[in-house]
Short mmCIF file of C-alpha atoms in Angstrom, two decimals:
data_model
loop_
_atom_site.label_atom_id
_atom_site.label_comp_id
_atom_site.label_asym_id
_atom_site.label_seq_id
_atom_site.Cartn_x
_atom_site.Cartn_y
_atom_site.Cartn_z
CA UNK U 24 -140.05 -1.23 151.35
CA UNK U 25 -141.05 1.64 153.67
CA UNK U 26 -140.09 1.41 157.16
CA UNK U 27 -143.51 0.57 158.95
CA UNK U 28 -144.17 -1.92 161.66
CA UNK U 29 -143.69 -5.39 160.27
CA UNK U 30 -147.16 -6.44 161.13
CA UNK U 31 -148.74 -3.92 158.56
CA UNK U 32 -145.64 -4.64 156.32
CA UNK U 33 -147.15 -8.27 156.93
CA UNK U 34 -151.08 -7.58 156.20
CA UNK U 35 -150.10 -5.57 153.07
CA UNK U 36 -148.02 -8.40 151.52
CA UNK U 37 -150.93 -11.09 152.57
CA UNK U 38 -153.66 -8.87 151.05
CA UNK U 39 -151.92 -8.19 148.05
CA UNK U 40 -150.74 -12.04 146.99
CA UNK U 41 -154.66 -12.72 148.03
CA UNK U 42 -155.64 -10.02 145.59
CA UNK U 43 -153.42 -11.88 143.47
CA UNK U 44 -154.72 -15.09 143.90
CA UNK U 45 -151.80 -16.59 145.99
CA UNK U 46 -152.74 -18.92 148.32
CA UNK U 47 -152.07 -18.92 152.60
CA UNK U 48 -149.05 -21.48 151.96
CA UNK U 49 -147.56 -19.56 149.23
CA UNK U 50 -148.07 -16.50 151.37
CA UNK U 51 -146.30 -17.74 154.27
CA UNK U 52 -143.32 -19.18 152.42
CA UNK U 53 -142.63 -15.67 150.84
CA UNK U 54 -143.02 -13.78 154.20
CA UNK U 55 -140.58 -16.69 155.68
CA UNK U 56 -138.07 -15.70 152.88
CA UNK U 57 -138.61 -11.79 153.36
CA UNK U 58 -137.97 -13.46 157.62
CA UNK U 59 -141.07 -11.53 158.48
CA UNK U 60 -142.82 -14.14 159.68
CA UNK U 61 -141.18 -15.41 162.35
CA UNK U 62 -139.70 -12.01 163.61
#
C-alpha cells in the first residue's frame, strides 16, 4: 500500500469493503489485523 496517513489508508479500506458489501464488524476486524485500527 502507498505510504499515506493511516486515517485515509483507513477510509479507503472502509469504503471499499462497504462498496463490497462488508459489514462495520468485518471491517474493523480486518483493519485490526492490518493494526490500523488501534494505531
Amino acid at each position: 500500500m502507498s505510504r499515506l496517513e493511516p486515517d485515509v489508508q483507513v477510509r479507503r479500506i472502509q469504503s471499499l469493503l462497504q462498496r463490497k458489501g462488508f459489514g462495520f464488524g468485518v471491517i474493523t476486524r480486518v483493519l485490526r489485523e492490518l493494526d490500523l485500527a488501534g494505531s
